[in-house]
Amino acid sequence: MEPLEKWIWLDPQRYPNSQSTVYSGFLDKADGCYTVAEFTRRYEFDKVIASARLRFSGDTEFSLFLNGRLLATGPASAGGDFLFNDFPRPQHYASEILVNPNCRFLDFFARVKMMPVGINEYSQGRGGFMLTAYVTFEDGSKAVLTTDRTWQARRNGAYTAPYAYDGRIAPDPYAPAQPIPNIWHCLTSPLPPRTEEKLLPPGGRLTLAPGETRQAELPFDRIYAGFIGLSVQAQGELRLTVCCFETDETGSQEHFIFDADSEYRGLQLHSIGGYRLTAENRSGHPASLEISLIATCYPAPFCARTVTSDPALNRVLEVSTHTLKYCRQLMHLDSPRHSE
């Protein structure tokens, strides 16, 4: 039986310039539109949910939350080399997971970035989000829930451009989501969603006096692929530039402006051996921040290790095992740097 798949997006009457995009990060971004959309829907029932099988996907990248907690990021990789994304891929993938809420509600929130930025990203040429929930209640009865007009949608303009975030800009008001044609016809991914691990580098918590500018280099123990995480306490304008480097190269950068207490998780995958941080507190009040790495890779539940009598060689093998988690799991090739 073909999976039930209903896609939604922002209303084209409100957002005529936030509908279509380029296929690949290799293509001229002037031909596309960078937009971050957010979708939400809360379902409440008069009986306890025993389980729910969820099937979901998005274009270009998304983070899905359930009942206030991150559930998954995606979509699953299209596979193959990243050199052939200049045209629509013949396949787009949906992920499936089983959850056991053991409560009477399902509260969904999704943040979807439209437009490929990294060269490992791909698109079918327009923004979209899809979710289907096959729900089983404790009494054995069932229900099917889908994304539709009852979902609420908005643009979050704080994500002003790739690698730029301005927390002074509030999200737009929510309005009904717009059903759109299914151009994706997703295959079900054989891969489970990516796992995550929050890592805090030594020195990753900083406090700035009023008017203070500080620079810091914050190395990790090895190179990871992941997203920038920030927790900010501010009572006025705080500007940050975060450079993600592997070793000693310039690396990729994100730029931030905050003027209030904020929690931020990045939408863009970086290769991160460390951070070079410049923080400028332009306010008359103290400010503090915590910068972390949300390391992500596809699950590797089994690992075969080779141990020799040479400690140096064992270290090489250990680092190679670590690198394999990030560099050959169809997220990108050869080095996490190819995600830029």
Short mmCIF file of C-alpha atoms in Angstrom, two decimals:
data_model
loop_
_atom_site.label_atom_id
_atom_site.label_comp_id
_atom_site.label_asym_id
_atom_site.label_seq_id
_atom_site.Cartn_x
_atom_site.Cartn_y
_atom_site.Cartn_z
CA MET A 1 0.00 0.00 0.00
CA GLU A 2 1.38 3.41 -0.95
CA PRO A 3 2.13 5.58 2.11
CA LEU A 4 -0.20 8.46 2.87
CA GLU A 5 1.75 11.62 2.10
CA LYS A 6 0.30 15.15 2.32
CA TRP A 7 2.63 18.12 2.02
CA ILE A 8 2.25 21.64 3.37
CA TRP A 9 4.07 24.95 3.07
CA LEU A 10 3.71 28.68 3.60
CA ASP A 11 0.74 30.44 1.99
CA PRO A 12 1.87 31.78 -1.42
CA GLN A 13 -0.41 34.80 -0.99
CA ARG A 14 1.52 35.89 2.09
CA TYR A 15 4.91 34.64 0.93
CA PRO A 16 5.10 34.72 -2.88
CA ASN A 17 8.90 34.87 -2.83
CA SER A 18 9.33 31.95 -0.41
CA GLN A 19 8.05 29.09 -2.53
CA SER A 20 10.75 27.84 -4.91
CA THR A 21 14.48 27.34 -4.65
CA VAL A 22 17.56 25.98 -6.44
CA TYR A 23 18.31 22.27 -6.54
CA SER A 24 21.89 22.38 -5.29
CA GLY A 25 24.34 24.39 -3.23
CA PHE A 26 26.55 24.51 -6.33
CA LEU A 27 24.03 26.70 -8.16
CA ASP A 28 23.76 30.48 -8.02
CA LYS A 29 21.83 31.29 -4.83
CA ALA A 30 20.33 34.33 -6.57
CA ASP A 31 18.06 31.86 -8.37
CA GLY A 32 16.63 30.63 -5.07
CA CYS A 33 15.18 31.99 -1.87
CA TYR A 34 16.49 31.30 1.62
CA THR A 35 13.52 30.86 3.94
CA VAL A 36 13.02 29.25 7.33
CA ALA A 37 9.44 28.15 7.95
CA GLU A 38 7.94 26.77 11.16
CA PHE A 39 4.94 24.47 11.52
CA THR A 40 3.01 23.42 14.59
CA ARG A 41 -0.01 21.29 15.50
CA ARG A 42 -1.22 19.93 18.83
CA TYR A 43 -3.57 16.93 18.88
CA GLU A 44 -5.43 16.12 22.09
CA PHE A 45 -7.39 12.93 22.81
CA ASP A 46 -9.63 11.56 25.56
CA LYS A 47 -7.55 8.37 25.84
CA VAL A 48 -3.91 7.45 26.23
CA ILE A 49 -1.70 6.99 23.15
CA ALA A 50 0.13 3.67 23.35
CA SER A 51 2.23 4.16 20.22
CA ALA A 52 2.53 6.23 17.06
CA ARG A 53 4.39 5.36 13.89
CA LEU A 54 5.58 8.59 12.34
CA ARG A 55 6.59 9.11 8.72
CA PHE A 56 8.00 12.51 7.79
CA SER A 57 10.21 14.46 5.41
CA GLY A 58 11.02 17.99 4.31
CA ASP A 59 12.76 20.11 1.72
CA THR A 60 15.51 21.22 2.12
CA GLU A 61 16.44 20.53 5.77
CA PHE A 62 14.31 20.21 8.89
CA SER A 63 14.25 19.64 12.63
CA LEU A 64 11.19 17.88 14.06
CA PHE A 65 10.13 18.18 17.70
CA LEU A 66 7.50 16.16 19.55
CA ASN A 67 6.09 17.18 22.94
CA GLY A 68 8.86 19.72 23.42
CA ARG A 69 11.81 17.45 22.60
CA LEU A 70 13.83 17.05 19.42
CA LEU A 71 12.73 13.92 17.59
CA ALA A 72 14.77 13.95 14.39
CA THR A 73 16.60 16.00 11.78
CA GLY A 74 16.55 15.27 8.09
CA PRO A 75 15.80 14.42 5.41
CA ALA A 76 17.82 11.26 4.91
CA SER A 77 20.60 11.53 2.37
CA ALA A 78 19.74 10.99 -1.28
CA GLY A 79 22.85 8.81 -1.57
CA GLY A 80 25.60 8.86 -4.17
CA ASP A 81 28.06 11.65 -4.80
CA PHE A 82 27.28 15.30 -4.07
CA LEU A 83 28.46 16.31 -7.56
CA PHE A 84 25.15 15.48 -9.24
CA ASN A 85 22.64 17.60 -7.35
CA ASP A 86 22.27 20.29 -10.03
CA PHE A 87 19.06 18.61 -11.20
CA PRO A 88 16.21 17.10 -9.18
CA ARG A 89 17.24 13.78 -7.71
CA PRO A 90 15.10 10.82 -8.84
CA GLN A 91 14.45 9.98 -5.19
CA HIS A 92 13.60 11.85 -2.00
CA TYR A 93 13.41 10.04 1.32
CA ALA A 94 11.05 9.99 4.28
CA SER A 95 12.05 8.66 7.70
CA GLU A 96 9.92 6.38 9.85
CA ILE A 97 10.16 5.97 13.62
CA LEU A 98 7.97 4.48 16.34
CA VAL A 99 7.28 6.48 19.50
CA ASN A 100 5.45 5.53 22.71
CA PRO A 101 4.09 8.80 24.14
CA ASN A 102 2.06 7.26 27.00
CA CYS A 103 0.02 10.46 27.24
CA ARG A 104 -3.13 11.97 25.72
CA PHE A 105 -1.59 14.46 23.30
CA LEU A 106 0.86 14.85 20.41
CA ASP A 107 2.40 18.32 20.14
CA PHE A 108 4.42 18.70 16.92
CA PHE A 109 6.76 21.51 15.92
CA ALA A 110 8.94 21.52 12.80
CA ARG A 111 11.49 24.06 11.57
CA VAL A 112 12.23 23.75 7.85
CA LYS A 113 15.01 25.49 5.96
CA MET A 114 14.35 26.00 2.25
CA MET A 115 17.41 26.26 -0.03
CA PRO A 116 20.51 24.10 -0.25
CA VAL A 117 23.50 25.82 1.33
CA GLY A 118 26.08 23.07 1.81
CA ILE A 119 27.02 21.11 -1.27
CA ASN A 120 25.86 17.91 0.43
CA GLU A 121 22.27 19.24 0.48
CA TYR A 122 19.72 18.67 -2.25
CA SER A 123 16.23 19.90 -3.12
CA GLN A 124 13.36 19.15 -5.46
CA GLY A 125 13.06 22.87 -6.16
CA ARG A 126 10.53 24.09 -3.62
CA GLY A 127 9.87 24.18 0.11
CA GLY A 128 7.71 21.58 1.80
CA PHE A 129 7.05 19.51 4.91
CA MET A 130 5.15 16.28 5.38
CA LEU A 131 4.19 14.18 8.41
CA THR A 132 1.84 11.23 8.87
CA ALA A 133 1.15 9.68 12.28
CA TYR A 134 -0.41 6.21 12.56
CA VAL A 135 -1.67 6.28 16.16
CA THR A 136 -2.66 3.32 18.33
CA PHE A 137 -4.43 3.98 21.63
CA GLU A 138 -4.32 1.87 24.78
CA ASP A 139 -7.81 0.52 24.08
CA GLY A 140 -6.66 -0.80 20.69
CA SER A 141 -8.41 1.83 18.57
CA LYS A 142 -6.46 3.65 15.86
CA ALA A 143 -6.27 7.02 14.11
CA VAL A 144 -4.31 8.51 11.23
CA LEU A 145 -3.11 12.13 11.41
CA THR A 146 -1.60 14.11 8.53
CA THR A 147 -0.21 17.54 7.81
CA ASP A 148 -3.03 19.69 6.41
CA ARG A 149 -4.71 23.10 6.73
CA THR A 150 -5.25 22.55 10.46
CA TRP A 151 -1.52 22.93 10.96
CA GLN A 152 -0.21 26.43 11.65
CA ALA A 153 2.67 27.92 9.64
CA ARG A 154 4.87 30.99 9.82
CA ARG A 155 8.14 32.38 8.50
CA ASN A 156 10.89 32.93 11.06
CA GLY A 157 12.71 35.98 9.73
CA ALA A 158 15.41 35.81 12.42
CA TYR A 159 17.18 33.42 10.06
CA THR A 160 18.04 36.30 7.74
CA ALA A 161 20.43 34.48 5.38
CA PRO A 162 22.61 31.37 5.26
CA TYR A 163 24.95 31.51 8.25
CA ALA A 164 23.21 34.60 9.71
CA TYR A 165 20.74 34.92 12.61
CA ASP A 166 19.25 38.09 14.11
CA GLY A 167 17.32 37.34 17.29
CA ARG A 168 15.90 40.87 17.35
CA ILE A 169 13.51 39.84 14.55
CA ALA A 170 10.40 38.11 15.87
CA PRO A 171 8.75 35.28 13.90
CA ASP A 172 5.67 36.18 11.89
CA PRO A 173 2.24 35.38 13.35
CA TYR A 174 0.99 31.87 12.70
CA ALA A 175 -1.59 31.29 9.98
CA PRO A 176 -3.07 28.11 8.43
CA ALA A 177 -0.57 26.07 6.44
CA GLN A 178 -1.12 25.69 2.71
CA PRO A 179 -1.51 22.19 1.20
CA ILE A 180 0.77 21.80 -1.83
CA PRO A 181 1.17 19.18 -4.58
CA ASN A 182 3.28 16.16 -3.74
CA ILE A 183 6.26 16.40 -6.08
CA TRP A 184 8.48 14.28 -3.81
CA HIS A 185 6.76 10.85 -3.70
CA CYS A 186 9.16 9.75 -0.99
CA LEU A 187 10.79 6.41 -0.66
CA THR A 188 11.11 5.20 2.91
CA SER A 189 14.69 5.56 4.07
CA PRO A 190 16.44 2.38 5.18
CA LEU A 191 18.50 4.57 7.51
CA PRO A 192 17.22 5.65 10.92
CA PRO A 193 17.36 9.38 11.69
CA ARG A 194 20.70 10.83 12.72
CA THR A 195 21.71 10.72 16.36
CA GLU A 196 22.96 13.73 18.30
CA GLU A 197 25.41 14.41 21.12
CA LYS A 198 25.89 17.79 22.81
CA LEU A 199 29.57 18.56 23.41
CA LEU A 200 30.87 21.55 25.37
CA PRO A 201 34.45 22.63 24.58
CA PRO A 202 36.78 23.69 27.42
CA GLY A 203 36.16 27.39 27.97
CA GLY A 204 32.77 27.18 26.26
CA ARG A 205 31.07 29.32 28.94
CA LEU A 206 31.90 33.02 28.78
CA THR A 207 30.81 36.14 30.65
CA LEU A 208 31.25 39.62 29.17
CA ALA A 209 31.23 42.90 31.05
CA PRO A 210 29.23 45.84 29.64
CA GLY A 211 30.89 47.03 26.44
CA GLU A 212 33.43 44.20 26.42
CA THR A 213 34.65 42.44 23.27
CA ARG A 214 36.32 39.08 23.68
CA GLN A 215 37.94 36.56 21.37
CA ALA A 216 38.44 32.92 22.22
CA GLU A 217 39.69 29.76 20.52
CA LEU A 218 37.85 26.67 21.75
CA PRO A 219 39.27 23.38 20.42
CA PHE A 220 37.60 19.99 20.62
CA ASP A 221 39.45 16.71 21.08
CA ARG A 222 38.85 15.73 17.45
CA ILE A 223 36.88 16.76 14.36
CA TYR A 224 33.11 16.32 14.32
CA ALA A 225 30.27 17.08 11.94
CA GLY A 226 27.53 19.02 13.64
CA PHE A 227 25.55 22.17 14.35
CA ILE A 228 26.32 25.20 16.50
CA GLY A 229 24.41 25.37 19.78
CA LEU A 230 24.13 28.63 21.78
CA SER A 231 22.56 29.53 25.10
CA VAL A 232 22.61 33.31 25.63
CA GLN A 233 21.76 35.55 28.56
CA ALA A 234 21.64 39.19 27.45
CA GLN A 235 19.80 42.39 28.32
CA GLY A 236 20.95 44.28 25.25
CA GLU A 237 22.73 43.76 21.97
CA LEU A 238 25.25 40.93 21.88
CA ARG A 239 26.98 40.17 18.57
CA LEU A 240 28.79 36.92 17.89
CA THR A 241 30.90 35.58 15.06
CA VAL A 242 31.66 31.88 15.27
CA CYS A 243 34.24 30.33 12.95
CA CYS A 244 34.18 26.53 12.71
CA PHE A 245 37.60 25.13 11.81
CA GLU A 246 39.06 21.67 11.37
CA THR A 247 42.72 22.46 12.14
CA ASP A 248 44.30 25.83 11.31
CA GLU A 249 42.30 26.90 8.24
CA THR A 250 39.87 29.82 8.12
CA GLY A 251 36.84 27.55 8.22
CA SER A 252 33.15 28.39 7.89
CA GLN A 253 31.44 31.16 9.84
CA GLU A 254 28.05 32.02 11.30
CA HIS A 255 27.06 35.49 12.51
CA PHE A 256 24.58 36.22 15.31
CA ILE A 257 22.83 39.14 16.98
CA PHE A 258 20.93 38.67 20.26
CA ASP A 259 19.26 41.22 22.55
CA ALA A 260 17.55 38.93 25.07
CA ASP A 261 17.89 35.49 26.66
CA SER A 262 17.87 33.00 23.78
CA GLU A 263 18.41 29.36 22.86
CA TYR A 264 19.76 28.67 19.36
CA ARG A 265 20.46 25.47 17.47
CA GLY A 266 21.97 25.74 14.02
CA LEU A 267 20.39 24.65 10.77
CA GLN A 268 23.68 24.34 8.91
CA LEU A 269 26.04 21.39 9.19
CA HIS A 270 29.71 22.29 9.81
CA SER A 271 32.95 20.40 10.12
CA ILE A 272 34.15 21.32 13.60
CA GLY A 273 37.52 20.67 15.18
CA GLY A 274 37.10 23.86 17.20
CA TYR A 275 35.53 27.29 17.39
CA ARG A 276 37.09 30.73 17.00
CA LEU A 277 34.68 33.06 18.72
CA THR A 278 34.38 36.85 18.72
CA ALA A 279 31.78 38.17 21.16
CA GLU A 280 30.90 41.86 21.40
CA ASN A 281 28.64 43.01 24.23
CA ARG A 282 27.24 46.34 23.04
CA SER A 283 24.90 46.75 26.00
CA GLY A 284 25.29 48.40 29.38
CA HIS A 285 24.61 45.09 31.16
CA PRO A 286 26.70 41.95 31.68
CA ALA A 287 26.09 39.13 29.19
CA SER A 288 26.94 35.45 29.23
CA LEU A 289 26.83 32.61 26.76
CA GLU A 290 27.44 28.92 26.39
CA ILE A 291 28.56 27.59 23.02
CA SER A 292 28.27 23.89 22.31
CA LEU A 293 28.56 21.47 19.43
CA ILE A 294 25.56 19.36 18.46
CA ALA A 295 27.54 16.49 16.92
CA THR A 296 25.43 14.40 14.56
CA CYS A 297 25.83 11.21 12.55
CA TYR A 298 23.78 8.21 11.52
CA PRO A 299 23.66 5.57 14.27
CA ALA A 300 26.49 3.06 14.31
CA PRO A 301 25.26 0.41 16.78
CA PHE A 302 28.08 -2.01 15.96
CA CYS A 303 31.79 -1.26 15.86
CA ALA A 304 34.62 -3.70 15.11
CA ARG A 305 37.97 -2.64 16.60
CA THR A 306 41.49 -3.72 15.76
CA VAL A 307 43.99 -3.56 18.62
CA THR A 308 47.73 -3.90 18.08
CA SER A 309 50.80 -3.83 20.31
CA ASP A 310 51.65 -0.34 19.04
CA PRO A 311 49.87 2.45 21.03
CA ALA A 312 50.47 5.01 18.27
CA LEU A 313 48.88 2.75 15.65
CA ASN A 314 45.97 2.06 17.99
CA ARG A 315 45.42 5.81 18.22
CA VAL A 316 45.36 6.08 14.41
CA LEU A 317 42.80 3.27 14.23
CA GLU A 318 40.68 4.92 16.93
CA VAL A 319 40.63 8.25 15.11
CA SER A 320 39.84 6.47 11.83
CA THR A 321 36.86 4.75 13.46
CA HIS A 322 35.63 8.10 14.74
CA THR A 323 36.10 9.78 11.36
CA LEU A 324 34.21 7.04 9.56
CA LYS A 325 31.08 7.93 11.55
CA TYR A 326 31.01 11.40 9.99
CA CYS A 327 32.72 11.10 6.61
CA ARG A 328 31.28 7.99 4.97
CA GLN A 329 27.71 7.80 6.20
CA LEU A 330 26.23 9.39 3.06
CA MET A 331 26.05 12.82 4.68
CA HIS A 332 29.19 13.94 2.86
CA LEU A 333 32.36 12.40 1.44
CA ASP A 334 36.07 12.31 2.26
CA SER A 335 35.93 15.00 4.98
CA PRO A 336 33.25 16.84 6.89
CA ARG A 337 34.64 19.93 5.17
CA HIS A 338 32.63 18.85 2.10
CA SER A 339 29.50 19.89 3.97
CA GLU A 340 30.49 23.52 3.38
#
